[in-house]
CSV table of C-alpha atoms and ligand atoms in Angstrom, one decimal:
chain,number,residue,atom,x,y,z
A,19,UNK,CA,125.5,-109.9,-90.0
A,20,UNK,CA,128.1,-108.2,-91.8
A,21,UNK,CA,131.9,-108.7,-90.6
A,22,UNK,CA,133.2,-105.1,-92.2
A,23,UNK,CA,134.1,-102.8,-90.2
A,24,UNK,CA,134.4,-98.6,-90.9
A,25,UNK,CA,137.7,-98.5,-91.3
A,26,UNK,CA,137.8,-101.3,-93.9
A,27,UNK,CA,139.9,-100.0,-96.9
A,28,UNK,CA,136.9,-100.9,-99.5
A,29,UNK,CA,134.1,-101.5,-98.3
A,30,UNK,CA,131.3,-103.7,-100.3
A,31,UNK,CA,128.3,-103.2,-98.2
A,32,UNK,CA,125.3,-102.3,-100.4
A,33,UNK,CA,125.2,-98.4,-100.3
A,34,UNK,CA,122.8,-95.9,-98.6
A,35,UNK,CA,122.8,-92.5,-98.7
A,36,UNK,CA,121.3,-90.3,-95.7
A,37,UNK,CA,121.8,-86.7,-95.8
A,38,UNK,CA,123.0,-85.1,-92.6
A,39,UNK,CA,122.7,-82.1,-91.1
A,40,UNK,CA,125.0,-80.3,-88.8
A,41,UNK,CA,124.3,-77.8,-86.7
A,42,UNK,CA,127.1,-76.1,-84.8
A,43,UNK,CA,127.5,-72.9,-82.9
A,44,UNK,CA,128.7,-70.8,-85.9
A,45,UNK,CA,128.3,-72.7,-88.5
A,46,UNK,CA,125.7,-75.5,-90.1
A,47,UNK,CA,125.9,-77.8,-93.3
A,48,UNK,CA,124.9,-81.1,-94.7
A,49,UNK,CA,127.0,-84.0,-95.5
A,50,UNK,CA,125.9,-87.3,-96.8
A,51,UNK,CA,127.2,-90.3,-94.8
A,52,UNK,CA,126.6,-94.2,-96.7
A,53,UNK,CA,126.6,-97.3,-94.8
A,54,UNK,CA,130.4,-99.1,-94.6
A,55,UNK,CA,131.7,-95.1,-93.3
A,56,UNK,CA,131.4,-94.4,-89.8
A,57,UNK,CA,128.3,-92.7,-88.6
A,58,UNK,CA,125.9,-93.5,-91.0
A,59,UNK,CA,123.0,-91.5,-90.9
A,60,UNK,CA,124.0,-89.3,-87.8
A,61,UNK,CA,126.8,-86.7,-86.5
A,62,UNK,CA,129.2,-89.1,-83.8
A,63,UNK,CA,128.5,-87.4,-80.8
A,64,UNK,CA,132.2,-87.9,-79.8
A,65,UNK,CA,133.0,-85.9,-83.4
A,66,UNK,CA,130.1,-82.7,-81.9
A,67,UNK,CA,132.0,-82.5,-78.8
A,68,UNK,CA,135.2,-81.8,-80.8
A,69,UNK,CA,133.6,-79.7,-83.2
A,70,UNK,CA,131.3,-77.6,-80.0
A,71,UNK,CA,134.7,-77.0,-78.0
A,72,UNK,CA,136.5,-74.1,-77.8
A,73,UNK,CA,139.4,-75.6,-79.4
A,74,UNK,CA,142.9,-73.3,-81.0
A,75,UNK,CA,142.7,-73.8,-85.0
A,76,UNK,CA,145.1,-72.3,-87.6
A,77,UNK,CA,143.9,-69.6,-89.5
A,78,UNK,CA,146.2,-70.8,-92.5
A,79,UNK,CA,148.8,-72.9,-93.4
A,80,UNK,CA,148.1,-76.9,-93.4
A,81,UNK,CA,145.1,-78.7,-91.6
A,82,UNK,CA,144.6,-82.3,-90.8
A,83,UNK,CA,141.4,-84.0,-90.2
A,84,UNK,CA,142.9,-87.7,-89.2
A,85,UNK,CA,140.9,-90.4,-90.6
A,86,UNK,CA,137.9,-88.3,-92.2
A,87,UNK,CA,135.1,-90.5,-92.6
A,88,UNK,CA,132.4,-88.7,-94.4
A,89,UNK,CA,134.1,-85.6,-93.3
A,90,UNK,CA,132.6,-83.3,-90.3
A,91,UNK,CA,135.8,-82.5,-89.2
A,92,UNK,CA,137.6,-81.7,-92.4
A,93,UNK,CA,134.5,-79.7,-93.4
A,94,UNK,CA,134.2,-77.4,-90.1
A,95,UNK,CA,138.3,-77.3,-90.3
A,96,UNK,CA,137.7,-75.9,-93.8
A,97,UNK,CA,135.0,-73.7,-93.0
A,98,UNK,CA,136.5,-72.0,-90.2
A,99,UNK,CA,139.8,-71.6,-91.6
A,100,UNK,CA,139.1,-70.9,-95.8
A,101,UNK,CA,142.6,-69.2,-95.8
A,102,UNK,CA,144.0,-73.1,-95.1
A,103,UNK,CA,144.5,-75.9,-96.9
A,104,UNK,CA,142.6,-78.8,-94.7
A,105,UNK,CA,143.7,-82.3,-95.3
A,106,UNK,CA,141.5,-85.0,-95.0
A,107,UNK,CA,143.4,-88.8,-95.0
A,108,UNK,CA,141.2,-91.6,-94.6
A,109,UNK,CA,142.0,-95.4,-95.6
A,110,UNK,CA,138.3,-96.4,-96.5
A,111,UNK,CA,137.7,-95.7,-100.0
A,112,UNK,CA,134.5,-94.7,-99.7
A,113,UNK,CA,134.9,-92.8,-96.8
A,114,UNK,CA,137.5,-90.5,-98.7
A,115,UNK,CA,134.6,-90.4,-101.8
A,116,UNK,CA,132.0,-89.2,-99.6
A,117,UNK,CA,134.1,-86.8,-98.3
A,118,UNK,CA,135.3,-85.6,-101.6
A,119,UNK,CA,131.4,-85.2,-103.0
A,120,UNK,CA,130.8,-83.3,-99.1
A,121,UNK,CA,133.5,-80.9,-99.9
A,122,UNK,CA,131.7,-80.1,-103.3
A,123,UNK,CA,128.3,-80.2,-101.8
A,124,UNK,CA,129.6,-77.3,-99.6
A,125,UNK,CA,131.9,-75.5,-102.2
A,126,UNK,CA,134.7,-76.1,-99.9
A,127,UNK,CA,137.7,-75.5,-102.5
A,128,UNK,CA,140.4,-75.6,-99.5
A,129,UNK,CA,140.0,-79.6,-98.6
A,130,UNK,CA,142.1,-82.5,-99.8
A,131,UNK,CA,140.6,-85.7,-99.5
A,132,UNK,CA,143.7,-88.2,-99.8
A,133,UNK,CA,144.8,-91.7,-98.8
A,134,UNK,CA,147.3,-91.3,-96.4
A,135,UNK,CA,150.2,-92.5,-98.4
A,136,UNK,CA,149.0,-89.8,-101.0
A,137,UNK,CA,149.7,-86.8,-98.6
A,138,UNK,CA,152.9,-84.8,-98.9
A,139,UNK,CA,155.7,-86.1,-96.6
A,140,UNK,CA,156.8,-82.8,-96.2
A,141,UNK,CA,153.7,-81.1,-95.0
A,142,UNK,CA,153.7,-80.3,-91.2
A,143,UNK,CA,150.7,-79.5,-89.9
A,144,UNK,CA,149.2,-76.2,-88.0
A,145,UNK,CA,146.4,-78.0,-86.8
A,146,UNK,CA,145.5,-82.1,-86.2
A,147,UNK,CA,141.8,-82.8,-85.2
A,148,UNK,CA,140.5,-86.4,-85.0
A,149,UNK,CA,138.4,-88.7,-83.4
A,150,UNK,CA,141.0,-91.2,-84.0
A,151,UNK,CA,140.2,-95.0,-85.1
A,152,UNK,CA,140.5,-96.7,-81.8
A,153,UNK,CA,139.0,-100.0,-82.8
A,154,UNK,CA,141.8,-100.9,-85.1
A,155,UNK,CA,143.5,-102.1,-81.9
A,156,UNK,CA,146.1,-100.5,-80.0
A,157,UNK,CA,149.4,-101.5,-81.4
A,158,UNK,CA,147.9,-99.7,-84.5
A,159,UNK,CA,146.3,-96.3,-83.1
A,160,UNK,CA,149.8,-96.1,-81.3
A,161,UNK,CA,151.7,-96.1,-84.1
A,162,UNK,CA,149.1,-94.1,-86.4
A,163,UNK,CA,149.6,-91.1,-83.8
A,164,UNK,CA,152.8,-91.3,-83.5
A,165,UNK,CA,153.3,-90.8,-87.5
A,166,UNK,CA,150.4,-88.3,-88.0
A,167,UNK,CA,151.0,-86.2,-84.3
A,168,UNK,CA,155.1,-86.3,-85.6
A,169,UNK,CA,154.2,-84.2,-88.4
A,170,UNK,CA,152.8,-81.5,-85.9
A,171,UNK,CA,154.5,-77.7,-86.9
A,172,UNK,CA,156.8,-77.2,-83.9
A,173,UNK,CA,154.1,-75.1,-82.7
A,174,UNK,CA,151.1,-76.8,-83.9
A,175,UNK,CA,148.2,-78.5,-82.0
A,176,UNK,CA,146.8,-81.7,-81.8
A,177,UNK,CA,143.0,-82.6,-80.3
A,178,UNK,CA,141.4,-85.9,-80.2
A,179,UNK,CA,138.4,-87.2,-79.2
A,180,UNK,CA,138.3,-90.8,-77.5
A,181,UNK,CA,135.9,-92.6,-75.3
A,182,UNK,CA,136.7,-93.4,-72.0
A,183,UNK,CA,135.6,-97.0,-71.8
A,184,UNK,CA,137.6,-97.0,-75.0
A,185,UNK,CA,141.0,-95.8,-73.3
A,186,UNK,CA,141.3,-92.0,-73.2
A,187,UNK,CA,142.9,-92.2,-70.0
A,188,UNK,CA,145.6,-94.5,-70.6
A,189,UNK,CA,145.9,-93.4,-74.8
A,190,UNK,CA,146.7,-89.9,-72.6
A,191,UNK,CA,149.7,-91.1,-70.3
A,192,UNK,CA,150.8,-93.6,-73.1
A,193,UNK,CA,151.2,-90.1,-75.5
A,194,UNK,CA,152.6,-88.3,-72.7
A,195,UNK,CA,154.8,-90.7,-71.9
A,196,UNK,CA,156.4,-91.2,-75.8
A,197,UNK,CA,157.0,-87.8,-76.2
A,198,UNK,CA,153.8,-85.6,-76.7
A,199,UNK,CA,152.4,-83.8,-74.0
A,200,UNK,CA,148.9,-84.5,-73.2
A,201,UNK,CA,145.9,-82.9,-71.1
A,202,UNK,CA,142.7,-83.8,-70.7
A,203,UNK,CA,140.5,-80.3,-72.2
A,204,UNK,CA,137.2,-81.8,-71.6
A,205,UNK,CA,135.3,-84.9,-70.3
A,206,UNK,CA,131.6,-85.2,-71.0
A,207,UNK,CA,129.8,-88.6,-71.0
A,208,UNK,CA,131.9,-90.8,-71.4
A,209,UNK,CA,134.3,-88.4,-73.6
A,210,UNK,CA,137.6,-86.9,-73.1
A,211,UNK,CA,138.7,-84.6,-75.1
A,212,UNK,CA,142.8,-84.3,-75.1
A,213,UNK,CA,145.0,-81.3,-76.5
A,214,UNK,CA,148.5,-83.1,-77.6
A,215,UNK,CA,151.4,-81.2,-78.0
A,216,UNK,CA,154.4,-81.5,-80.6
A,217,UNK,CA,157.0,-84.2,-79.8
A,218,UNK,CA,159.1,-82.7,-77.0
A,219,UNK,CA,162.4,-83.5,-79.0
A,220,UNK,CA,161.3,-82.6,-82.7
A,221,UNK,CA,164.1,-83.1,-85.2
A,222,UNK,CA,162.6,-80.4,-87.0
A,223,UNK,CA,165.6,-78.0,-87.5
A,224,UNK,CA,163.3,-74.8,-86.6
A,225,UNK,CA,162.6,-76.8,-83.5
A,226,UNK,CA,166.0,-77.7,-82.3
A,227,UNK,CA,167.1,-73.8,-82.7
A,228,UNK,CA,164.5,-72.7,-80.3
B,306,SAM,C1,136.1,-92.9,-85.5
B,306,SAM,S1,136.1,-92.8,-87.3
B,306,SAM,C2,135.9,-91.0,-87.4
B,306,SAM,C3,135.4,-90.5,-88.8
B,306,SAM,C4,135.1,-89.0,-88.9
B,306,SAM,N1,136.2,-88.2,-88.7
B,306,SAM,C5,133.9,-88.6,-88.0
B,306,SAM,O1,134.2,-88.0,-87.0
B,306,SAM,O2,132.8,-89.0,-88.3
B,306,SAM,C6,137.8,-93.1,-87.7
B,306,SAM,C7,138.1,-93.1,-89.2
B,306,SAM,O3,139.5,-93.4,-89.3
B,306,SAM,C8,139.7,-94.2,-90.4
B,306,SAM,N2,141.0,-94.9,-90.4
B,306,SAM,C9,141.2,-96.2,-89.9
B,306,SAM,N3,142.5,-96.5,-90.0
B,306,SAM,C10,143.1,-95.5,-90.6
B,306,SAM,C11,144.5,-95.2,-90.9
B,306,SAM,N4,145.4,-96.1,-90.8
B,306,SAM,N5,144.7,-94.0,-91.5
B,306,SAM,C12,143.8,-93.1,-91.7
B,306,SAM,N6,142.5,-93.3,-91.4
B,306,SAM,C13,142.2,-94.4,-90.8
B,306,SAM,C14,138.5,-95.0,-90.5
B,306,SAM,O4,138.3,-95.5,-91.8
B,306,SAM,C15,137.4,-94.1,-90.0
B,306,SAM,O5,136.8,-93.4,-91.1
């Protein structure tokens, strides 16, 4: 059995394209998704109950898809919202390819498929959708959402998807509890869905005026 994991930074599993296709309310496309990239073959069905709920998303401005896999998010972000510029940050090399190639599959001019050292430290973000990396462990995810939901526009929204057996519940106090208001929008087998709000104390100068 292989030891790589999704989130390795390259993976060098033997590649295997399947074409996906996703069906949404108001939308539909195909992606492909390879083997080493989460959800091979298949839409997550953590990732459809982000994409199916009635979520707040910018109209413009920037977008962030947080760790984009083969890129569902980033491509609904973009399709909803082709006024803004979606970012899509992943640390899996391939993941970040196969997004790229989805993004031009779709004509989908408004995405930016970048390792997350790569994207601007000055952006601030409208918008921040992901179904967040939990297995990385959870010294890691901490500080990954504390860097990425930091760079929330002051007023910006966050959504993430996490399982519950996985540790919505206590991923929700722990956020709440360093600064960013969280509420459970949704729970559906064994899914929560949780709306996070800018850091309460933002040293973002707009902020601080408010
Ligand atoms: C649960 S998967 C979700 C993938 C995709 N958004 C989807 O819904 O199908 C989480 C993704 O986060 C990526 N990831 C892991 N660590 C990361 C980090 N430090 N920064 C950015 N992305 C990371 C993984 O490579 C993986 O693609």
């Amino acid at each position: 059995m292989s030891s790589e994991q999704y989130f390795d930074d390259d993976p060098t599993v033997a590649s295997d394209p399947v074409v996906v296709d996703v069906t949404l309310p108001d939308t539909a496309f195909t992606m492909e998704t390879d083997r080493g990239v989460f959800s091979h073959g298949h839409l997550d069905t953590a990732t459809s109950m982000l994409l199916r709920a009635p979520l707040p998303l910018a109209t413009s401005g920037d977008l962030l898809d947080l760790g984009c896999g083969a890129g569902p998010i980033a491509l609904t972000m973009a399709r909803r919202s082709p006024d803004a510029t979606v970012w899509a940050v992943d640390v899996n090399r391939r993941a970040r390819d196969l997004c790229r190639r989805n993004a031009e599959r779709n004509a989908l001019g408004n995405i930016r498929v970048v390792h997350p050292d790569e994207a601007p430290a000055d952006v601030r973000f409208a918008t921040i959708w992901s179904n967040p990396p939990i297995r990385i462990g959870k010294q890691a995810l901490h500080a990954l959402l504390l860097t990425w939901l930091g760079r929330l526009a002051p007023d910006g929204t966050a959504a993430l998807v996490v399982q519950k057996h996985l540790g919505a519940d206590s991923l929700q106090r722990w956020l709440t509890d360093n600064g960013h208001p969280c509420e459970r929008l949704a729970s559906k087998a064994g899914f929560r869905l949780l709306g996070v709000s800018p850091h309460a104390q933002s040293d973002d100068p707009e902020q601080a005026q408010r």
